[in-house]
Structures are given as structure tokens and as C-alpha cells.
Amino acid sequence: MPRTTTGAQTKEHANPAREARLAIRGGKHRGHTGGLAPGYVQGNLCILPADYAMEFAAFCQRNPKPCPLIGAGAPGDPGIPTLGEDLDIRFDVPQYRVFRHGELADEPYDIGDAWRDDLVTFILGCSFSFDEALLDAGIPLGHMAGGENVAMYKTNIDTVPAGRFSGKMVVSMRFMTPADAIRAIQITSRFPGVHGAPVHIGFPEMIGIEDLQEPFAGDRPEVRDNEIPVFWACGVTPQVTVAQAKPPLCITHKPGAMLITDLLNKDLATP
Amino acid sequence: MPRTTTGAQTKEHANPAREARLAIRGGKHRGHTGGLAPGYVQGNLCILPADYAMEFAAFCQRNPKPCPLIGAGAPGDPGIPTLGEDLDIRFDVPQYRVFRHGELADEPYDIGDAWRDDLVTFILGCSFSFDEALLDAGIPLGHMAGGENVAMYKTNIDTVPAGRFSGKMVVSMRFMTPADAIRAIQITSRFPGVHGAPVHIGFPEMIGIEDLQEPFAGDRPEVRDNEIPVFWACGVTPQVTVAQAKPPLCITHKPGAMLITDLLNKDLATP
């Protein structure tokens, strides 16, 4: 017998993610989103013309570790109801970057004017979600303790190409004690929707990183004795890929100013 | 409505584990058990007088990584029905070691004569089970390729004492590429019943191992470039612990000549 719904009342719960989005939409918050709506998934944004969209969707499907797709819009539709009922991608990110033919053209606070009927929105998971899980597990993260950005590196690891999209993987790196590295591998394996398990541990040169003190992005990491560098696929990978493909138009979030979704980090975890 | 059983017939399936035990009991197999009854869990044996048994049970409970208890007998009872319906621990192991006051006294093929009404049997999981899972996942294991024993080391990691039982943890070590090490951590995390996740990776000296080329037991490992040493808690730990406690009587299996149980390795995996 199918389970019947017994008319339970739908309660209007406070939703800190929606409140943060509304503050952003109203121009009340324009900076980084780190620390806003703790526990809720924040996502990387990539908007492309329909002509490029299916190729990018295929690129994400083929490269789930750097490009974990957690939401997508229909062509021309600025809503993504699976990530927030009233979400409007034209106004709900604190600051955007508009690229034309691969060149940064503008950094607007909304993209109401830039929106077109052929644009498709992609939202990719970000390591904020698993950083929260690592901290909850008592694993110290050097970059967060110092209020810095995690160190990111270009590697020699090829992504799987799809149409005009291809290139090398970008990784983020966290130094950890051996015991914390083991625990971090266990924890992040449960979060395939936000980069999942590390792609490498131990030997930077094996993945084409010559000097850990020269990150491609983020801050220089502090090195401590008896710690192992642990490398995760990074959501900057698709940005580099898209920049190389030079589509006539591409809109992303400004780094650090993410889309706050109604998804809960803990709901991304596999059993 | 509760699901009803519809009288499905109970079929007598061939049981390679039981067949192997019967061959051993009949004196037809007296050597190592590696490769016998593939897919079935093999266990480490430790038999102690009742006077020591509860302390050892507590020691196992407090140290599940080196001492994963997968079966125990009632005092004086040589059967362990949870591991095999007709299992008789006095005859079903190919060769035993009898220790008196911590000294090796005998290596009999059965312990029918040595059995007493106050003896308690403990069966501990062994890394054979997770080695099988690693090989199934395509992770090469140097010691198995060379037909050697895995390298084992005494560490400076304290076990949690229980009564007269205490001491340092013994670990086994497998060299792996970084990618295989990450995968091996994921896989063995799903096998808490057979030592679980590694206790250490990367820096032998951090856990008191001065020279990987001087194992305490097993064969010297082959070192390859760009491989990481990965360390698991080892079932030799309780043997060393018991030897130090010097009970008047202790009976173990001869190394490599394990108890073959009716449990399946795959059934030990968590989801």
C-alpha cells in the first residue's frame, strides 16, 4: 500500500540561506560569503550561452571531481528551484565577473542588464562544504586559522575534454598530520558533490607542482614538520578551462562571493 | 502488512570454508591457509584460561584496531557456532603454538589433549580480508606479488591497557602510490572488523620506526620511488601483549596457519 500523506502542516521555518540571499539581492551584503548561513552549501557560478552549455555540461559530467554540478538552470531561466525556491541568479550573488572572449570585462553587483534568453546557469559545489566537515571533525585547517585563502596550484593532471573545453586540473592543498590526512580522506570521500576524496597526497612534483610556496592562487601555505600535503580537485578548474575556451560571454561569481543555496552541507554526505 | 515467508526451500550449498576446515581436521592440510577458501574470513587464534579471559576481552574491546574480535567461545566450549556451525577449535587449525608462562612449549597439529574446561577462545580478524579487497580494487601489494609476508614493525604507539595486558602496537606496512594509498584508506575504512583504516601514513619515525628495512616480522619491503608507506594496526599486537603478560597457558595458531571461518570477507564491509 502506498504511504499516504496525512495532511501534516507545512511550517514556515527560518531559512538563513534565503535570508542571506535576500540581503545580497537588496544590496545589503556585497563582500565574501564565507561565514554566511553556516551549514548551507555555497556554490561556484558559471553562466554560458546555450551554444556552449551542453559542452560544458558534458565537461562537468566527465570531470566530477573538479566540476561537481549541484544545480543547473534551463536556457534563459534565471531561477534554479532545486537550490532555492525564489532564487534569482541575476541578483543573488554579491558580485559577478563578466568575461567576453575570455577577457574580464566587468565586475557588476548584479547581471539584470547582462541577462539574455540564451544563457544557461551552472552551479558547482565548493570546498567550503567539506572544510566545514573537516573542522567539525576537529581537523585544523591552516588557511582558515590564519584567515587566508587555501593555496591553489595548476597541475599536470589532464581533465577529460568535452568539445571546446579541456585543460589541466587545478587543485587546492591543505597540510595535515598523517592521522588528520587519513581522517580527511574518509570524511571527504563522503562528499562527492563537493570535490570528494583527494586526488593526490604526498609528492607535489608527481602532479607537476614544482614549489608549494608558489601557489597559482590563494595564500602561501605555512609548512610544518611531519605534515603531509593533501590535494583536492578545485572548482577553479572550470574557470581556467572556460577562460581558455574564450566563449563570447561567460559570467562567474567574483572569487569568494559565492551563491548561497538552500541545500545543507550535511545533506550532501553519502551514508 | 508484514512480509510473509513463503516456504522457500533451504538449499544445502557447498561451503568451501567448511570443506577446508574438515580437510584440516582430517590431517589432510597442515600448512599455511593463504589461498584456501577464497572470499572467506580467516582469523587469528588466542586461547587463554578463564582467569585471564575477561581481561583479554576488555583489552580487545579497548583496542579494536589491532584486536578486532570477530568471535569468542564460552569457557570450556571448543565450538564457536557464529563462525562455523560444527567448528571445533581443538582440531580445525592446521598448527598451533602452545605457550607456557610466555615461553613457546609446543607446536602441535591439534590441541585435543591440551584442552581444558577453563579455556576461552578468541578469534581476531586478520588483514588477509582487506588484502583481498585491495587486490580486487586493482591495488598491487608488493608482498603478495613476491609471495612474501607483509613487513611488520613494533611502534611507539601505546595500546590501551586492560588488567595484565598492555604494550605497544605492532603495525603492518604496505608501500603504495599516492592514488592507491587514498583508495586503500577508503576501502579499509569499510572493514573495521579487520583492522579498519590505516593508523599512520608517511613518516615511519613519527611512530617510532627507525628503519623500514628492518622489520620486526615478515619480509623486508621493496622500496620504490614516489610510493608512500601506509601502516595498519596488526593482529600480531595481541600476541606480543600476551607473551609479555606471561599467562601460565596460552594457545595461538602458528603464524600463517589461520582459522578459516564461514564468514564472508564481503559481509564484513560496512555500507
Coordinates of C-alpha atoms in Angstrom, one line a residue:
Chain A
M1 CA 0.0 0.0 0.0
P2 CA 1.4 3.4 -0.9
R3 CA 2.2 5.7 2.0
T4 CA -0.4 8.4 2.3
T5 CA 0.3 12.0 3.3
T6 CA -1.7 12.7 6.4
G7 CA -2.1 16.5 6.0
A8 CA 0.8 17.5 8.2
Q9 CA 1.1 21.2 8.3
T10 CA 3.9 22.8 6.3
K11 CA 5.6 25.2 8.8
E12 CA 7.5 28.3 7.6
H13 CA 10.9 27.7 9.2
A14 CA 13.5 30.4 9.3
N15 CA 15.9 29.9 6.4
P16 CA 19.3 31.6 6.9
A17 CA 20.3 30.8 3.4
R18 CA 17.3 32.6 1.9
E19 CA 17.7 35.5 4.3
A20 CA 21.4 35.8 3.2
R21 CA 20.3 35.8 -0.5
L22 CA 17.7 38.4 0.2
A23 CA 20.3 40.6 1.9
I24 CA 22.5 40.2 -1.1
R25 CA 19.7 40.9 -3.5
G26 CA 18.8 44.1 -1.6
G27 CA 22.4 45.3 -1.8
K28 CA 22.9 44.9 1.9
H29 CA 25.8 42.4 1.5
R30 CA 28.4 42.8 -1.2
G31 CA 31.6 41.0 0.1
H32 CA 32.7 37.5 0.6
T33 CA 30.1 34.9 1.7
G34 CA 32.4 32.9 4.0
G35 CA 30.7 32.5 7.3
L36 CA 27.3 33.5 6.0
A37 CA 24.5 31.0 6.6
P38 CA 26.7 28.3 8.3
G39 CA 25.8 24.8 7.4
Y40 CA 24.4 25.7 3.9
V41 CA 26.0 24.8 0.7
Q42 CA 27.7 27.6 -1.2
G43 CA 28.3 27.2 -4.9
N44 CA 30.6 28.3 -7.7
L45 CA 28.8 30.1 -10.6
C46 CA 29.3 29.7 -14.3
I47 CA 26.9 31.1 -16.9
L48 CA 27.4 30.4 -20.6
P49 CA 25.4 30.9 -23.8
A50 CA 23.3 27.9 -24.9
D51 CA 25.7 27.3 -27.7
Y52 CA 28.4 26.3 -25.2
A53 CA 26.1 25.0 -22.4
M54 CA 25.8 21.3 -23.5
E55 CA 29.5 21.0 -24.0
F56 CA 30.1 22.5 -20.5
A57 CA 27.5 20.1 -19.0
A58 CA 29.4 17.2 -20.7
F59 CA 32.7 18.6 -19.3
C60 CA 31.3 18.6 -15.8
Q61 CA 29.9 15.1 -16.2
R62 CA 33.3 13.8 -17.3
N63 CA 35.2 15.6 -14.6
P64 CA 33.1 15.3 -11.5
K65 CA 36.0 15.9 -9.0
P66 CA 36.9 19.4 -10.2
C67 CA 33.4 20.2 -11.5
P68 CA 30.7 18.7 -9.2
L69 CA 27.5 20.0 -10.7
I70 CA 25.0 20.7 -7.9
G71 CA 22.5 22.7 -9.9
A72 CA 21.7 23.9 -13.4
G73 CA 19.1 26.3 -14.9
A74 CA 17.0 25.9 -18.1
P75 CA 18.1 28.2 -21.0
G76 CA 17.0 31.7 -20.4
D77 CA 15.6 30.9 -16.9
P78 CA 17.4 32.8 -14.0
G79 CA 15.7 30.5 -11.4
I80 CA 17.2 27.3 -10.0
P81 CA 14.3 26.0 -7.8
T82 CA 16.3 22.9 -6.7
L83 CA 18.7 25.3 -4.9
G84 CA 16.2 27.8 -3.6
E85 CA 12.6 28.3 -4.4
D86 CA 12.7 32.0 -5.2
L87 CA 16.4 32.1 -6.2
D88 CA 17.2 34.6 -9.0
I89 CA 20.7 34.1 -10.3
R90 CA 20.8 37.7 -11.7
F91 CA 20.7 39.3 -8.3
D92 CA 21.5 36.7 -5.6
V93 CA 25.3 36.6 -5.9
P94 CA 27.2 39.5 -4.1
Q95 CA 29.4 40.3 -7.1
Y96 CA 29.9 38.9 -10.6
R97 CA 32.6 38.7 -13.2
V98 CA 31.7 39.1 -16.8
F99 CA 34.2 37.7 -19.4
R100 CA 33.9 38.5 -23.1
H101 CA 36.0 36.2 -25.3
G102 CA 38.0 35.1 -22.3
E103 CA 38.8 38.7 -21.1
L104 CA 37.5 40.2 -17.9
A105 CA 35.1 43.0 -19.0
D106 CA 33.2 43.9 -15.9
E107 CA 32.6 43.1 -12.2
P108 CA 29.0 44.2 -11.6
Y109 CA 26.9 43.7 -8.4
D110 CA 24.0 42.3 -10.5
I111 CA 23.6 41.0 -14.0
G112 CA 20.0 42.1 -14.6
D113 CA 21.1 44.0 -17.7
A114 CA 23.5 41.4 -19.0
W115 CA 20.9 38.6 -18.8
R116 CA 19.8 37.0 -22.1
D117 CA 17.3 34.4 -23.2
D118 CA 20.0 32.0 -24.3
L119 CA 22.0 32.0 -21.0
V120 CA 22.4 28.8 -19.0
T121 CA 23.4 28.7 -15.3
F122 CA 25.7 26.1 -13.8
I123 CA 26.3 25.8 -10.1
L124 CA 29.3 23.7 -8.9
G125 CA 30.0 22.5 -5.4
C126 CA 32.8 24.2 -3.5
S127 CA 35.2 23.1 -0.8
F128 CA 33.6 25.4 1.8
S129 CA 31.3 22.4 2.4
F130 CA 33.9 19.9 3.2
D131 CA 36.1 22.4 5.1
E132 CA 33.1 22.7 7.5
A133 CA 33.0 18.9 7.8
L134 CA 36.8 18.8 8.5
L135 CA 36.6 21.5 11.1
D136 CA 33.6 19.7 12.7
A137 CA 35.8 16.6 13.0
G138 CA 38.5 18.6 14.8
I139 CA 40.9 18.8 11.9
P140 CA 42.7 22.1 12.0
L141 CA 42.9 23.9 8.6
G142 CA 45.9 26.3 8.4
H143 CA 44.4 28.7 5.9
M144 CA 41.2 29.1 7.9
A145 CA 43.1 29.6 11.2
G146 CA 45.0 32.4 9.6
G147 CA 42.0 33.9 7.8
E148 CA 43.7 33.2 4.5
N149 CA 42.6 31.6 1.2
V150 CA 43.5 28.0 0.6
A151 CA 46.6 27.6 -1.6
M152 CA 45.7 26.5 -5.2
Y153 CA 48.0 25.1 -7.9
K154 CA 47.9 24.2 -11.6
T155 CA 48.8 20.5 -12.1
N156 CA 49.9 18.3 -14.9
I157 CA 46.7 16.2 -14.5
D158 CA 44.6 16.4 -17.7
T159 CA 40.9 16.9 -17.4
V160 CA 38.7 14.8 -19.8
P161 CA 37.9 17.1 -22.7
A162 CA 34.4 17.8 -23.9
G163 CA 34.0 19.9 -27.1
R164 CA 35.8 23.2 -26.7
F165 CA 36.5 22.6 -23.0
S166 CA 39.7 21.0 -21.9
G167 CA 42.9 21.7 -19.9
K168 CA 44.8 20.8 -16.7
M169 CA 43.2 20.3 -13.3
V170 CA 43.7 23.0 -10.6
V171 CA 44.0 21.6 -7.0
S172 CA 43.7 23.1 -3.6
M173 CA 46.2 21.9 -0.9
R174 CA 45.9 21.5 2.8
F175 CA 48.9 20.5 5.0
M176 CA 47.8 17.8 7.6
T177 CA 49.3 15.5 10.2
P178 CA 49.2 11.8 8.9
A179 CA 46.4 11.0 11.3
D180 CA 44.3 14.0 10.1
A181 CA 45.1 13.2 6.5
I182 CA 43.7 9.7 6.9
R183 CA 40.6 11.1 8.6
A184 CA 40.2 13.8 6.0
I185 CA 40.3 11.2 3.2
Q186 CA 37.5 9.3 5.0
I187 CA 35.4 12.4 5.5
T188 CA 35.7 14.0 2.1
S189 CA 35.0 10.6 0.4
R190 CA 31.5 11.1 1.8
F191 CA 31.2 14.4 -0.1
P192 CA 31.4 13.5 -3.8
G193 CA 29.2 16.6 -4.5
V194 CA 31.9 18.9 -3.3
H195 CA 35.1 17.5 -4.9
G196 CA 35.1 14.2 -2.9
A197 CA 38.3 12.4 -1.9
P198 CA 41.7 13.9 -2.5
V199 CA 43.3 13.4 -5.9
H200 CA 46.8 13.2 -4.5
I201 CA 48.8 13.1 -1.3
G202 CA 52.5 13.5 -0.5
F203 CA 54.6 14.3 -3.6
P204 CA 53.8 17.7 -5.3
E205 CA 56.3 17.0 -8.1
M206 CA 54.3 13.9 -9.2
I207 CA 51.4 16.1 -10.2
G208 CA 53.6 18.9 -11.8
I209 CA 53.8 21.3 -8.8
E210 CA 57.4 22.5 -8.5
D211 CA 57.2 24.7 -5.5
L212 CA 54.4 24.6 -2.9
Q213 CA 55.5 28.1 -1.8
E214 CA 54.4 29.5 -5.2
P215 CA 50.6 28.9 -5.4
F216 CA 48.8 29.8 -8.6
A217 CA 46.1 31.4 -6.4
G218 CA 45.3 31.7 -2.7
D219 CA 47.8 32.3 0.0
R220 CA 51.3 30.8 0.6
P221 CA 50.9 27.8 2.9
E222 CA 52.7 27.5 6.2
V223 CA 54.9 24.4 6.3
R224 CA 55.2 22.4 9.5
D225 CA 57.3 19.3 10.3
N226 CA 55.7 15.9 9.9
E227 CA 52.7 17.2 7.9
I228 CA 51.7 15.8 4.5
P229 CA 50.3 17.9 1.7
V230 CA 46.9 16.7 0.7
F231 CA 45.5 17.8 -2.7
W232 CA 41.8 18.1 -3.7
A233 CA 40.4 18.9 -7.1
C234 CA 39.4 22.6 -7.1
G235 CA 36.4 24.5 -8.5
V236 CA 38.8 27.0 -10.1
T237 CA 39.5 24.3 -12.8
P238 CA 36.4 25.1 -14.8
Q239 CA 37.1 28.8 -14.6
V240 CA 40.6 28.3 -16.1
T241 CA 39.0 25.9 -18.7
V242 CA 36.3 28.4 -19.7
A243 CA 38.9 31.2 -19.9
Q244 CA 40.9 29.1 -22.3
A245 CA 37.9 28.3 -24.4
K246 CA 37.1 32.1 -24.8
P247 CA 33.4 31.9 -25.3
P248 CA 31.9 35.3 -26.4
L249 CA 30.2 35.6 -23.0
C250 CA 30.8 33.9 -19.6
I251 CA 29.6 35.2 -16.3
T252 CA 31.1 33.8 -13.0
H253 CA 30.9 34.9 -9.3
K254 CA 33.8 37.0 -8.1
P255 CA 36.1 34.6 -6.1
G256 CA 34.9 34.2 -2.5
A257 CA 31.5 35.8 -3.3
M258 CA 29.5 32.6 -3.8
L259 CA 25.9 31.6 -4.3
I260 CA 24.3 30.6 -1.1
T261 CA 21.9 27.7 -1.6
D262 CA 19.1 26.1 0.4
L263 CA 21.0 22.8 0.4
L264 CA 22.5 21.7 3.7
N265 CA 26.2 20.6 3.7
K266 CA 25.2 17.5 5.8
D267 CA 22.7 16.5 3.1
L268 CA 25.5 16.2 0.6
A269 CA 27.1 13.4 2.6
T270 CA 26.7 9.8 1.4
P271 CA 26.0 7.3 4.1
Chain B
M1 CA 1.3 -5.6 6.3
P2 CA 4.4 -7.6 7.4
R3 CA 6.2 -9.6 4.7
T4 CA 5.4 -13.3 5.0
T5 CA 7.8 -16.1 4.3
T6 CA 6.5 -18.2 1.5
G7 CA 8.2 -21.5 2.5
A8 CA 11.3 -21.1 0.2
Q9 CA 13.4 -24.3 0.4
T10 CA 16.6 -24.1 2.3
K11 CA 19.2 -25.5 -0.1
E12 CA 22.4 -27.2 1.0
H13 CA 25.1 -25.1 -0.7
A14 CA 28.7 -26.2 -1.0
N15 CA 30.7 -24.4 1.7
P16 CA 34.4 -24.2 0.8
A17 CA 35.3 -22.9 4.3
R18 CA 33.8 -25.9 6.0
E19 CA 35.4 -28.2 3.5
A20 CA 38.8 -26.6 4.2
R21 CA 38.2 -27.0 8.0
L22 CA 37.3 -30.7 7.5
A23 CA 40.5 -31.2 5.4
I24 CA 42.5 -29.6 8.2
R25 CA 40.7 -31.6 10.9
G26 CA 41.4 -34.8 9.0
G27 CA 45.1 -34.0 8.8
K28 CA 45.0 -33.6 5.0
H29 CA 46.2 -29.9 5.2
R30 CA 48.9 -28.8 7.6
G31 CA 50.5 -25.7 6.2
H32 CA 49.6 -22.1 5.6
T33 CA 46.0 -21.3 4.9
G34 CA 46.7 -18.4 2.4
G35 CA 44.7 -19.1 -0.7
L36 CA 42.3 -21.6 0.9
A37 CA 38.6 -20.9 0.6
P38 CA 39.0 -17.6 -1.1
G39 CA 36.5 -15.0 0.0
Y40 CA 36.1 -16.4 3.5
V41 CA 37.3 -14.7 6.6
Q42 CA 40.4 -16.2 8.2
G43 CA 41.1 -15.4 11.8
N44 CA 43.9 -15.2 14.4
L45 CA 43.5 -17.5 17.4
C46 CA 44.2 -16.8 21.0
I47 CA 43.1 -19.2 23.7
L48 CA 43.5 -18.2 27.4
P49 CA 42.5 -19.6 30.8
A50 CA 39.3 -18.1 32.2
D51 CA 41.3 -16.3 34.8
Y52 CA 42.8 -14.1 32.0
A53 CA 39.9 -14.2 29.6
M54 CA 37.8 -11.2 30.7
E55 CA 40.9 -9.0 30.9
F56 CA 41.8 -10.0 27.4
A57 CA 38.2 -9.4 26.2
A58 CA 38.5 -5.9 27.7
F59 CA 41.9 -5.4 26.0
C60 CA 40.3 -6.3 22.6
Q61 CA 37.3 -4.0 23.3
R62 CA 39.6 -1.1 24.1
N63 CA 41.9 -1.7 21.1
P64 CA 39.7 -2.6 18.2
K65 CA 42.2 -1.7 15.5
P66 CA 44.9 -4.2 16.5
C67 CA 42.5 -6.6 18.2
P68 CA 39.2 -6.8 16.1
L69 CA 37.3 -9.5 17.9
I70 CA 35.2 -11.5 15.4
G71 CA 34.3 -14.5 17.5
A72 CA 34.6 -15.8 21.1
G73 CA 33.9 -19.1 22.8
A74 CA 32.2 -19.8 26.1
P75 CA 34.6 -21.1 28.8
G76 CA 35.4 -24.7 28.2
D77 CA 33.4 -24.9 24.9
P78 CA 35.6 -25.6 21.8
G79 CA 32.8 -24.6 19.5
I80 CA 32.2 -21.1 18.0
P81 CA 28.9 -21.5 16.2
T82 CA 28.9 -17.9 15.0
L83 CA 32.0 -18.7 12.9
G84 CA 31.0 -22.2 11.7
E85 CA 28.2 -24.5 12.9
D86 CA 30.4 -27.6 13.5
L87 CA 33.6 -25.7 14.1
D88 CA 35.9 -27.3 16.8
I89 CA 38.8 -25.1 17.7
R90 CA 40.8 -28.1 19.1
F91 CA 41.2 -29.6 15.6
D92 CA 40.3 -27.0 12.9
V93 CA 43.5 -25.0 12.8
P94 CA 46.4 -26.6 10.8
Q95 CA 49.0 -26.0 13.5
Y96 CA 49.1 -24.4 17.0
R97 CA 51.6 -22.9 19.3
V98 CA 51.4 -23.6 23.0
F99 CA 53.0 -21.0 25.3
R100 CA 53.5 -21.7 29.0
H101 CA 54.4 -18.7 31.1
G102 CA 55.2 -16.8 27.9
E103 CA 57.6 -19.4 26.5
L104 CA 56.9 -21.5 23.4
A105 CA 56.5 -25.1 24.7
D106 CA 55.0 -27.0 21.7
E107 CA 53.7 -26.7 18.1
P108 CA 51.1 -29.5 17.9
Y109 CA 48.7 -30.2 15.0
D110 CA 45.8 -30.4 17.3
I111 CA 45.1 -29.4 20.9
G112 CA 42.7 -32.2 21.9
D113 CA 45.0 -33.2 24.8
A114 CA 45.7 -29.7 25.9
W115 CA 42.1 -28.6 26.0
R116 CA 40.7 -27.8 29.5
D117 CA 37.3 -26.8 30.9
D118 CA 38.5 -23.3 31.8
L119 CA 39.9 -22.4 28.4
V120 CA 38.3 -19.5 26.4
T121 CA 38.8 -19.0 22.7
F122 CA 39.2 -15.6 21.0
I123 CA 39.2 -15.2 17.2
L124 CA 40.5 -11.8 15.8
G125 CA 40.2 -10.5 12.3
C126 CA 43.2 -10.5 10.1
S127 CA 44.5 -8.4 7.2
F128 CA 44.0 -11.3 4.7
S129 CA 40.4 -10.0 4.4
F130 CA 41.3 -6.4 3.4
D131 CA 44.2 -7.5 1.3
E132 CA 41.6 -9.4 -0.8
A133 CA 39.5 -6.2 -1.1
L134 CA 42.6 -4.2 -2.1
L135 CA 43.6 -6.6 -4.8
D136 CA 40.0 -6.8 -6.0
A137 CA 40.2 -3.0 -6.4
G138 CA 43.4 -3.3 -8.5
I139 CA 45.8 -2.1 -5.9
P140 CA 49.1 -4.1 -6.2
L141 CA 50.5 -5.4 -3.0
G142 CA 54.3 -5.8 -3.2
H143 CA 54.5 -8.6 -0.6
M144 CA 51.8 -10.7 -2.3
A145 CA 53.3 -10.3 -5.7
G146 CA 56.6 -11.6 -4.4
G147 CA 55.0 -14.4 -2.3
E148 CA 56.3 -12.8 0.8
N149 CA 54.9 -11.9 4.2
V150 CA 53.9 -8.3 4.8
A151 CA 56.5 -6.3 6.8
M152 CA 55.6 -5.8 10.4
Y153 CA 57.1 -3.3 12.9
K154 CA 56.9 -2.5 16.6
T155 CA 55.8 1.1 17.1
N156 CA 55.8 3.6 20.0
I157 CA 52.0 3.7 19.9
D158 CA 50.6 2.6 23.2
T159 CA 47.7 0.3 23.4
V160 CA 45.1 1.0 26.0
P161 CA 45.9 -1.4 28.9
A162 CA 43.4 -3.8 30.4
G163 CA 44.4 -5.6 33.6
R164 CA 47.6 -7.5 32.9
F165 CA 47.5 -6.8 29.2
S166 CA 49.3 -3.7 27.8
G167 CA 52.2 -2.8 25.4
K168 CA 53.0 -1.1 22.1
M169 CA 51.1 -1.6 18.9
V170 CA 52.5 -3.7 16.1
V171 CA 51.7 -2.5 12.6
S172 CA 52.0 -3.9 9.1
M173 CA 53.2 -1.7 6.3
R174 CA 52.4 -1.6 2.5
F175 CA 54.1 0.7 0.1
M176 CA 51.6 2.4 -2.3
T177 CA 51.4 5.1 -4.9
P178 CA 49.6 8.2 -3.5
A179 CA 46.5 7.4 -5.6
D180 CA 46.4 3.8 -4.3
A181 CA 47.0 5.0 -0.7
I182 CA 43.9 7.2 -0.9
R183 CA 41.9 4.4 -2.4
A184 CA 43.2 1.9 0.2
I185 CA 42.2 4.3 3.1
Q186 CA 38.7 4.4 1.6
I187 CA 38.5 0.6 1.2
T188 CA 39.9 -0.4 4.5
S189 CA 37.7 2.1 6.4
R190 CA 34.8 -0.1 5.3
F191 CA 36.4 -3.1 7.2
P192 CA 36.5 -2.1 10.9
G193 CA 36.3 -5.8 11.7
V194 CA 39.7 -6.5 10.1
H195 CA 41.9 -3.6 11.4
G196 CA 40.0 -0.8 9.5
A197 CA 41.7 2.3 8.3
P198 CA 45.4 2.8 8.5
V199 CA 46.8 4.2 11.8
H200 CA 49.6 6.1 10.0
I201 CA 50.9 7.2 6.6
G202 CA 54.1 8.7 5.5
F203 CA 56.6 9.2 8.3
P204 CA 57.9 6.0 10.0
E205 CA 59.9 7.9 12.6
M206 CA 56.8 9.6 13.9
I207 CA 55.6 6.2 15.2
G208 CA 58.9 5.0 16.4
I209 CA 60.1 3.0 13.4
E210 CA 63.7 3.8 12.7
D211 CA 64.4 1.7 9.6
L212 CA 61.7 0.3 7.3
Q213 CA 64.4 -2.2 6.0
E214 CA 64.5 -3.8 9.5
P215 CA 61.0 -5.3 10.1
F216 CA 60.2 -6.9 13.4
A217 CA 58.5 -9.7 11.5
G218 CA 57.7 -10.5 7.9
D219 CA 59.9 -9.8 4.9
R220 CA 61.9 -6.7 4.0
P221 CA 59.8 -4.5 1.8
E222 CA 60.9 -3.3 -1.7
V223 CA 61.1 0.4 -1.8
R224 CA 60.0 2.2 -5.0
D225 CA 60.1 5.9 -5.9
N226 CA 57.1 8.0 -5.3
E227 CA 55.4 5.5 -3.0
I228 CA 54.1 6.2 0.5
P229 CA 54.4 3.7 3.4
V230 CA 50.9 3.0 4.7
F231 CA 50.6 1.5 8.2
W232 CA 47.8 -0.7 9.6
A233 CA 47.3 -2.0 13.1
C234 CA 48.4 -5.6 13.1
G235 CA 47.0 -8.8 14.7
V236 CA 50.5 -9.6 16.0
T237 CA 49.9 -6.9 18.6
P238 CA 47.9 -9.2 20.9
Q239 CA 50.4 -12.0 20.6
V240 CA 53.2 -9.7 21.7
T241 CA 50.9 -8.4 24.5
V242 CA 50.0 -11.9 25.7
A243 CA 53.7 -13.0 25.6
Q244 CA 54.6 -10.1 27.8
A245 CA 51.8 -10.9 30.3
K246 CA 53.1 -14.5 30.6
P247 CA 49.9 -16.3 31.5
P248 CA 50.5 -19.9 32.6
L249 CA 48.9 -21.2 29.4
C250 CA 48.2 -19.5 26.0
I251 CA 47.5 -21.3 22.7
T252 CA 47.7 -19.5 19.4
H253 CA 47.8 -20.5 15.7
K254 CA 51.2 -20.9 14.1
P255 CA 51.7 -17.7 12.0
G256 CA 50.0 -18.1 8.6
A257 CA 48.1 -21.2 9.7
M258 CA 44.8 -19.5 10.4
L259 CA 41.3 -20.5 11.4
I260 CA 39.0 -20.5 8.3
T261 CA 35.6 -19.3 9.2
D262 CA 32.2 -19.4 7.5
L263 CA 32.0 -15.6 7.4
L264 CA 32.5 -13.9 4.0
N265 CA 35.0 -11.1 3.7
K266 CA 32.4 -9.0 1.8
D267 CA 30.0 -9.4 4.7
L268 CA 32.5 -7.6 7.0
A269 CA 32.2 -4.4 4.9
T270 CA 30.2 -1.5 6.2
P271 CA 28.0 0.2 3.6

